[in-house]
Amino acid sequence: MNDVIQLLQRHRSIRRFKPDPLSAEQVAAILRSAQLASSSSNVQAYSVIGVTDPAKKRELAVLSGNQPYVEECPLFLVWCADLLRLRHACERQQVEMVHGTMENFVVATVDVALAAQNAAIAAESLGLGIVYIGGIRNQPAEVTRLLQIPRLVYPVFGMCVGYPDQDPDPRPRLPLQAVYHENSYSAEPFREAIDEYDQIMREYYRRRTGGKRDTTWSEEMAAKFRQAARKHLRAYLEEQGFGFE
């Protein structure tokens, strides 16, 4: 394996950070790497809000579900799907932009995810650690007000960035046969692969918690998907101009 593959396969989510700030050069390198991610038709339908203000990070930590590492990390990046810049480009050409479509929503959401993952890899290559914060969608309207996010933009997730102050074990992933299909989709490998993975994750949780957590991946997923989550998102997205036509 080469150095890039080794870096990718060493990824861990970091939730404890040293207070040391990032340099301007590090931040620029991370964001420039994000910008060079693939983008659908080069629309680059995303923006990033870097939050270093302690008061704002403290409020974002609460809004994200009382996650302390949002406040403690030196840099909190809020990754936003963004159609506003595209509307301005259309107006420069005296064209009225059609924005309220499912396709535009998907394109912007995928664009920001690709850019963020490039940023994550760049940060880790610099010896930094990251963790994604989906909790930014818990109260998106409040996040929108706090960060003055305009219409046609919405926060997809946050990302804590900083020097790691912990060394957690990598979290095991599903066996490859559960996620890779050759030539056509097949659900046949699921049962055996999930049985194997459940045992791996049970041992992982036991080891990580000193025996206090005794559960499997299937049990965790059943608890997560037994009810709808964040049902407020559709109304919020429509208010922000992301339609579903």
mmCIF file of C-alpha atoms in Angstrom:
data_model
loop_
_atom_site.group_PDB
_atom_site.id
_atom_site.type_symbol
_atom_site.label_atom_id
_atom_site.label_comp_id
_atom_site.label_asym_id
_atom_site.label_seq_id
_atom_site.Cartn_x
_atom_site.Cartn_y
_atom_site.Cartn_z
ATOM 1 C CA MET A 1 0.000 0.000 0.000
ATOM 2 C CA ASN A 2 1.180 3.548 -0.670
ATOM 3 C CA ASP A 3 1.193 6.454 1.791
ATOM 4 C CA VAL A 4 -2.176 7.808 0.647
ATOM 5 C CA ILE A 5 -3.965 4.486 1.163
ATOM 6 C CA GLN A 6 -2.318 4.058 4.561
ATOM 7 C CA LEU A 7 -3.511 7.536 5.573
ATOM 8 C CA LEU A 8 -7.073 6.805 4.458
ATOM 9 C CA GLN A 9 -7.163 3.495 6.305
ATOM 10 C CA ARG A 10 -5.882 5.065 9.541
ATOM 11 C CA HIS A 11 -8.875 7.407 9.840
ATOM 12 C CA ARG A 12 -10.429 7.783 13.289
ATOM 13 C CA SER A 13 -13.017 10.264 14.523
ATOM 14 C CA ILE A 14 -11.332 12.543 17.079
ATOM 15 C CA ARG A 15 -13.434 13.997 19.901
ATOM 16 C CA ARG A 16 -10.760 15.444 22.177
ATOM 17 C CA PHE A 17 -8.501 18.217 20.934
ATOM 18 C CA LYS A 18 -5.503 20.121 22.204
ATOM 19 C CA PRO A 19 -6.028 23.903 22.466
ATOM 20 C CA ASP A 20 -3.258 24.684 19.942
ATOM 21 C CA PRO A 21 -4.619 26.801 17.070
ATOM 22 C CA LEU A 22 -4.143 25.951 13.421
ATOM 23 C CA SER A 23 -1.882 28.187 11.368
ATOM 24 C CA ALA A 24 -3.276 30.268 8.544
ATOM 25 C CA GLU A 25 -1.201 28.164 6.148
ATOM 26 C CA GLN A 26 -2.773 24.946 7.449
ATOM 27 C CA VAL A 27 -6.305 26.303 7.090
ATOM 28 C CA ALA A 28 -5.562 27.546 3.570
ATOM 29 C CA ALA A 29 -4.101 24.171 2.552
ATOM 30 C CA ILE A 30 -7.142 22.332 3.908
ATOM 31 C CA LEU A 31 -9.628 24.609 2.151
ATOM 32 C CA ARG A 32 -7.691 24.638 -1.114
ATOM 33 C CA SER A 33 -7.692 20.844 -1.045
ATOM 34 C CA ALA A 34 -11.454 20.951 -0.511
ATOM 35 C CA GLN A 35 -11.880 23.222 -3.514
ATOM 36 C CA LEU A 36 -10.105 20.753 -5.776
ATOM 37 C CA ALA A 37 -12.595 17.970 -5.061
ATOM 38 C CA SER A 38 -14.760 16.797 -7.946
ATOM 39 C CA SER A 39 -17.798 18.996 -8.570
ATOM 40 C CA SER A 40 -20.824 18.332 -10.760
ATOM 41 C CA SER A 41 -20.370 20.373 -13.965
ATOM 42 C CA ASN A 42 -17.975 22.596 -11.970
ATOM 43 C CA VAL A 43 -20.915 24.298 -10.237
ATOM 44 C CA GLN A 44 -19.058 24.210 -6.871
ATOM 45 C CA ALA A 45 -22.361 24.479 -5.045
ATOM 46 C CA TYR A 46 -21.039 24.799 -1.499
ATOM 47 C CA SER A 47 -19.578 27.247 1.002
ATOM 48 C CA VAL A 48 -17.665 26.786 4.255
ATOM 49 C CA ILE A 49 -18.009 28.857 7.406
ATOM 50 C CA GLY A 50 -14.999 28.661 9.716
ATOM 51 C CA VAL A 51 -15.951 29.320 13.331
ATOM 52 C CA THR A 52 -13.243 30.222 15.857
ATOM 53 C CA ASP A 53 -15.211 32.628 18.046
ATOM 54 C CA PRO A 54 -15.551 30.910 21.477
ATOM 55 C CA ALA A 55 -19.080 32.201 22.087
ATOM 56 C CA LYS A 56 -20.342 30.995 18.723
ATOM 57 C CA LYS A 57 -18.664 27.610 19.133
ATOM 58 C CA ARG A 58 -20.261 27.300 22.566
ATOM 59 C CA GLU A 59 -23.711 27.993 21.120
ATOM 60 C CA LEU A 60 -23.122 25.642 18.193
ATOM 61 C CA ALA A 61 -22.100 22.908 20.643
ATOM 62 C CA VAL A 62 -25.477 23.274 22.375
ATOM 63 C CA LEU A 63 -27.425 23.453 19.111
ATOM 64 C CA SER A 64 -25.643 20.294 17.894
ATOM 65 C CA GLY A 65 -26.863 18.253 20.836
ATOM 66 C CA ASN A 66 -24.507 19.384 23.624
ATOM 67 C CA GLN A 67 -21.389 17.982 21.969
ATOM 68 C CA PRO A 68 -18.479 19.546 23.926
ATOM 69 C CA TYR A 69 -15.850 18.951 21.245
ATOM 70 C CA VAL A 70 -17.590 21.505 19.024
ATOM 71 C CA GLU A 71 -16.678 24.131 21.598
ATOM 72 C CA GLU A 72 -13.257 22.684 22.438
ATOM 73 C CA CYS A 73 -11.798 22.241 18.931
ATOM 74 C CA PRO A 74 -9.740 25.205 17.684
ATOM 75 C CA LEU A 75 -11.576 25.318 14.339
ATOM 76 C CA PHE A 76 -15.165 24.346 13.629
ATOM 77 C CA LEU A 77 -16.085 24.218 9.951
ATOM 78 C CA VAL A 78 -19.749 24.441 8.929
ATOM 79 C CA TRP A 79 -20.152 22.930 5.467
ATOM 80 C CA CYS A 80 -23.084 24.382 3.543
ATOM 81 C CA ALA A 81 -24.817 23.445 0.308
ATOM 82 C CA ASP A 82 -24.993 26.727 -1.578
ATOM 83 C CA LEU A 83 -27.078 27.720 -4.606
ATOM 84 C CA LEU A 84 -26.919 31.472 -3.926
ATOM 85 C CA ARG A 85 -23.644 32.055 -5.762
ATOM 86 C CA LEU A 86 -25.092 30.242 -8.775
ATOM 87 C CA ARG A 87 -28.128 32.511 -8.750
ATOM 88 C CA HIS A 88 -25.808 35.525 -8.823
ATOM 89 C CA ALA A 89 -23.961 33.998 -11.804
ATOM 90 C CA CYS A 90 -27.264 33.540 -13.633
ATOM 91 C CA GLU A 91 -28.327 37.113 -12.881
ATOM 92 C CA ARG A 92 -25.071 38.386 -14.375
ATOM 93 C CA GLN A 93 -26.205 36.732 -17.605
ATOM 94 C CA GLN A 94 -29.764 38.088 -17.170
ATOM 95 C CA VAL A 95 -31.114 34.571 -16.655
ATOM 96 C CA GLU A 96 -33.635 33.613 -13.992
ATOM 97 C CA MET A 97 -32.316 30.583 -12.128
ATOM 98 C CA VAL A 98 -34.576 27.564 -11.600
ATOM 99 C CA HIS A 99 -33.421 26.457 -8.144
ATOM 100 C CA GLY A 100 -36.277 24.592 -6.452
ATOM 101 C CA THR A 101 -35.623 21.120 -7.857
ATOM 102 C CA MET A 102 -34.588 17.815 -6.326
ATOM 103 C CA GLU A 103 -31.645 17.633 -8.752
ATOM 104 C CA ASN A 104 -30.215 20.946 -7.541
ATOM 105 C CA PHE A 105 -30.638 19.830 -3.944
ATOM 106 C CA VAL A 106 -28.777 16.573 -4.634
ATOM 107 C CA VAL A 107 -26.011 18.276 -6.626
ATOM 108 C CA ALA A 108 -25.338 20.846 -3.896
ATOM 109 C CA THR A 109 -25.429 18.258 -1.116
ATOM 110 C CA VAL A 110 -23.072 15.895 -2.955
ATOM 111 C CA ASP A 111 -20.732 18.745 -3.891
ATOM 112 C CA VAL A 112 -20.303 19.837 -0.285
ATOM 113 C CA ALA A 113 -19.781 16.254 0.902
ATOM 114 C CA LEU A 114 -17.020 15.661 -1.654
ATOM 115 C CA ALA A 115 -15.290 18.918 -0.734
ATOM 116 C CA ALA A 116 -15.505 18.189 2.993
ATOM 117 C CA GLN A 117 -13.975 14.750 2.611
ATOM 118 C CA ASN A 118 -11.063 16.231 0.685
ATOM 119 C CA ALA A 119 -10.613 18.671 3.565
ATOM 120 C CA ALA A 120 -10.721 15.842 6.109
ATOM 121 C CA ILE A 121 -7.988 13.916 4.305
ATOM 122 C CA ALA A 122 -5.864 17.045 3.930
ATOM 123 C CA ALA A 123 -6.223 17.803 7.651
ATOM 124 C CA GLU A 124 -5.242 14.268 8.638
ATOM 125 C CA SER A 125 -2.207 14.427 6.347
ATOM 126 C CA LEU A 126 -1.059 17.436 8.410
ATOM 127 C CA GLY A 127 -1.272 15.471 11.665
ATOM 128 C CA LEU A 128 -4.660 16.932 12.598
ATOM 129 C CA GLY A 129 -7.837 15.094 13.557
ATOM 130 C CA ILE A 130 -11.453 15.644 12.570
ATOM 131 C CA VAL A 131 -14.951 14.516 13.421
ATOM 132 C CA TYR A 132 -18.090 15.218 11.394
ATOM 133 C CA ILE A 133 -21.020 16.758 13.284
ATOM 134 C CA GLY A 134 -24.387 15.788 11.804
ATOM 135 C CA GLY A 135 -26.011 17.326 14.878
ATOM 136 C CA ILE A 136 -25.711 20.679 13.134
ATOM 137 C CA ARG A 137 -29.055 19.680 11.557
ATOM 138 C CA ASN A 138 -30.768 19.290 14.941
ATOM 139 C CA GLN A 139 -31.780 22.938 14.997
ATOM 140 C CA PRO A 140 -30.881 24.268 11.553
ATOM 141 C CA ALA A 141 -33.022 27.396 11.767
ATOM 142 C CA GLU A 142 -31.147 28.485 14.903
ATOM 143 C CA VAL A 143 -27.794 27.712 13.259
ATOM 144 C CA THR A 144 -28.925 29.725 10.240
ATOM 145 C CA ARG A 145 -29.686 32.754 12.414
ATOM 146 C CA LEU A 146 -26.454 32.458 14.400
ATOM 147 C CA LEU A 147 -24.245 32.259 11.313
ATOM 148 C CA GLN A 148 -26.358 34.614 9.176
ATOM 149 C CA ILE A 149 -26.863 31.971 6.494
ATOM 150 C CA PRO A 150 -28.963 33.367 3.619
ATOM 151 C CA ARG A 151 -31.707 31.706 1.611
ATOM 152 C CA LEU A 152 -30.507 29.168 -0.992
ATOM 153 C CA VAL A 153 -27.862 27.967 1.485
ATOM 154 C CA TYR A 154 -28.209 25.312 4.202
ATOM 155 C CA PRO A 155 -25.783 23.744 6.713
ATOM 156 C CA VAL A 156 -25.250 20.075 5.848
ATOM 157 C CA PHE A 157 -22.857 19.146 8.663
ATOM 158 C CA GLY A 158 -20.097 20.535 10.826
ATOM 159 C CA MET A 159 -16.517 19.377 11.215
ATOM 160 C CA CYS A 160 -14.272 19.751 14.253
ATOM 161 C CA VAL A 161 -10.609 20.208 13.304
ATOM 162 C CA GLY A 162 -7.577 20.293 15.582
ATOM 163 C CA TYR A 163 -4.624 18.462 17.058
ATOM 164 C CA PRO A 164 -5.775 15.138 18.557
ATOM 165 C CA ASP A 165 -5.659 14.750 22.332
ATOM 166 C CA GLN A 166 -6.638 11.075 22.198
ATOM 167 C CA ASP A 167 -5.637 7.951 20.294
ATOM 168 C CA PRO A 168 -8.797 5.888 19.724
ATOM 169 C CA ASP A 169 -8.874 2.571 17.897
ATOM 170 C CA PRO A 170 -10.240 2.744 14.349
ATOM 171 C CA ARG A 171 -13.907 1.748 14.215
ATOM 172 C CA PRO A 172 -14.342 -1.493 12.240
ATOM 173 C CA ARG A 173 -16.357 -1.315 9.036
ATOM 174 C CA LEU A 174 -18.661 -3.801 7.374
ATOM 175 C CA PRO A 175 -17.022 -6.671 5.480
ATOM 176 C CA LEU A 176 -16.341 -5.702 1.885
ATOM 177 C CA GLN A 177 -18.826 -8.286 0.547
ATOM 178 C CA ALA A 178 -21.620 -6.388 2.291
ATOM 179 C CA VAL A 179 -21.028 -3.203 0.318
ATOM 180 C CA TYR A 180 -19.394 -4.217 -2.981
ATOM 181 C CA HIS A 181 -21.402 -5.815 -5.805
ATOM 182 C CA GLU A 182 -19.967 -7.017 -9.094
ATOM 183 C CA ASN A 183 -22.008 -6.257 -12.235
ATOM 184 C CA SER A 184 -25.358 -6.310 -10.433
ATOM 185 C CA TYR A 185 -26.738 -5.764 -6.952
ATOM 186 C CA SER A 186 -27.089 -8.836 -4.747
ATOM 187 C CA ALA A 187 -28.476 -8.989 -1.215
ATOM 188 C CA GLU A 188 -27.392 -12.605 -0.732
ATOM 189 C CA PRO A 189 -24.157 -11.810 1.163
ATOM 190 C CA PHE A 190 -25.943 -9.555 3.645
ATOM 191 C CA ARG A 191 -26.940 -12.058 6.310
ATOM 192 C CA GLU A 192 -23.546 -13.733 6.667
ATOM 193 C CA ALA A 193 -21.661 -10.432 6.445
ATOM 194 C CA ILE A 194 -23.866 -8.759 9.046
ATOM 195 C CA ASP A 195 -23.597 -11.755 11.384
ATOM 196 C CA GLU A 196 -19.817 -11.488 11.152
ATOM 197 C CA TYR A 197 -19.852 -7.723 11.625
ATOM 198 C CA ASP A 198 -22.186 -7.877 14.622
ATOM 199 C CA GLN A 199 -19.681 -10.020 16.488
ATOM 200 C CA ILE A 200 -16.794 -7.726 15.517
ATOM 201 C CA MET A 201 -18.687 -4.677 16.734
ATOM 202 C CA ARG A 202 -19.776 -6.334 19.975
ATOM 203 C CA GLU A 203 -16.125 -6.970 20.822
ATOM 204 C CA TYR A 204 -15.187 -3.453 19.729
ATOM 205 C CA TYR A 205 -17.839 -1.845 21.978
ATOM 206 C CA ARG A 206 -16.880 -4.041 24.920
ATOM 207 C CA ARG A 207 -13.194 -3.189 24.523
ATOM 208 C CA ARG A 208 -13.816 0.525 24.019
ATOM 209 C CA THR A 209 -16.075 0.848 27.077
ATOM 210 C CA GLY A 210 -14.414 -1.635 29.395
ATOM 211 C CA GLY A 211 -17.380 -4.000 29.120
ATOM 212 C CA LYS A 212 -20.041 -1.345 29.836
ATOM 213 C CA ARG A 213 -21.537 -1.484 26.336
ATOM 214 C CA ASP A 214 -22.691 -4.847 25.035
ATOM 215 C CA THR A 215 -24.464 -4.347 21.731
ATOM 216 C CA THR A 216 -24.140 -5.076 18.020
ATOM 217 C CA TRP A 217 -24.295 -3.044 14.824
ATOM 218 C CA SER A 218 -27.722 -4.492 13.986
ATOM 219 C CA GLU A 219 -29.074 -3.504 17.401
ATOM 220 C CA GLU A 220 -27.648 -0.001 17.040
ATOM 221 C CA MET A 221 -29.175 0.427 13.572
ATOM 222 C CA ALA A 222 -32.555 -0.917 14.684
ATOM 223 C CA ALA A 223 -32.635 1.614 17.522
ATOM 224 C CA LYS A 224 -31.650 4.432 15.160
ATOM 225 C CA PHE A 225 -34.112 3.691 12.359
ATOM 226 C CA ARG A 226 -37.149 2.563 14.318
ATOM 227 C CA GLN A 227 -38.488 6.114 14.102
ATOM 228 C CA ALA A 228 -38.088 9.140 11.863
ATOM 229 C CA ALA A 229 -35.334 11.586 12.764
ATOM 230 C CA ARG A 230 -35.203 15.353 12.204
ATOM 231 C CA LYS A 231 -38.652 15.554 10.657
ATOM 232 C CA HIS A 232 -38.316 19.345 10.700
ATOM 233 C CA LEU A 233 -35.724 19.280 7.909
ATOM 234 C CA ARG A 234 -38.109 19.232 4.955
ATOM 235 C CA ALA A 235 -39.917 22.401 6.041
ATOM 236 C CA TYR A 236 -36.602 24.101 6.837
ATOM 237 C CA LEU A 237 -35.101 23.190 3.451
ATOM 238 C CA GLU A 238 -38.173 24.436 1.608
ATOM 239 C CA GLU A 239 -37.957 27.703 3.552
ATOM 240 C CA GLN A 240 -34.314 28.008 2.451
ATOM 241 C CA GLY A 241 -35.324 27.566 -1.193
ATOM 242 C CA PHE A 242 -34.376 23.924 -1.699
ATOM 243 C CA GLY A 243 -37.527 22.574 -3.343
ATOM 244 C CA PHE A 244 -38.426 18.987 -4.151
ATOM 245 C CA GLU A 245 -40.029 19.214 -7.588
#
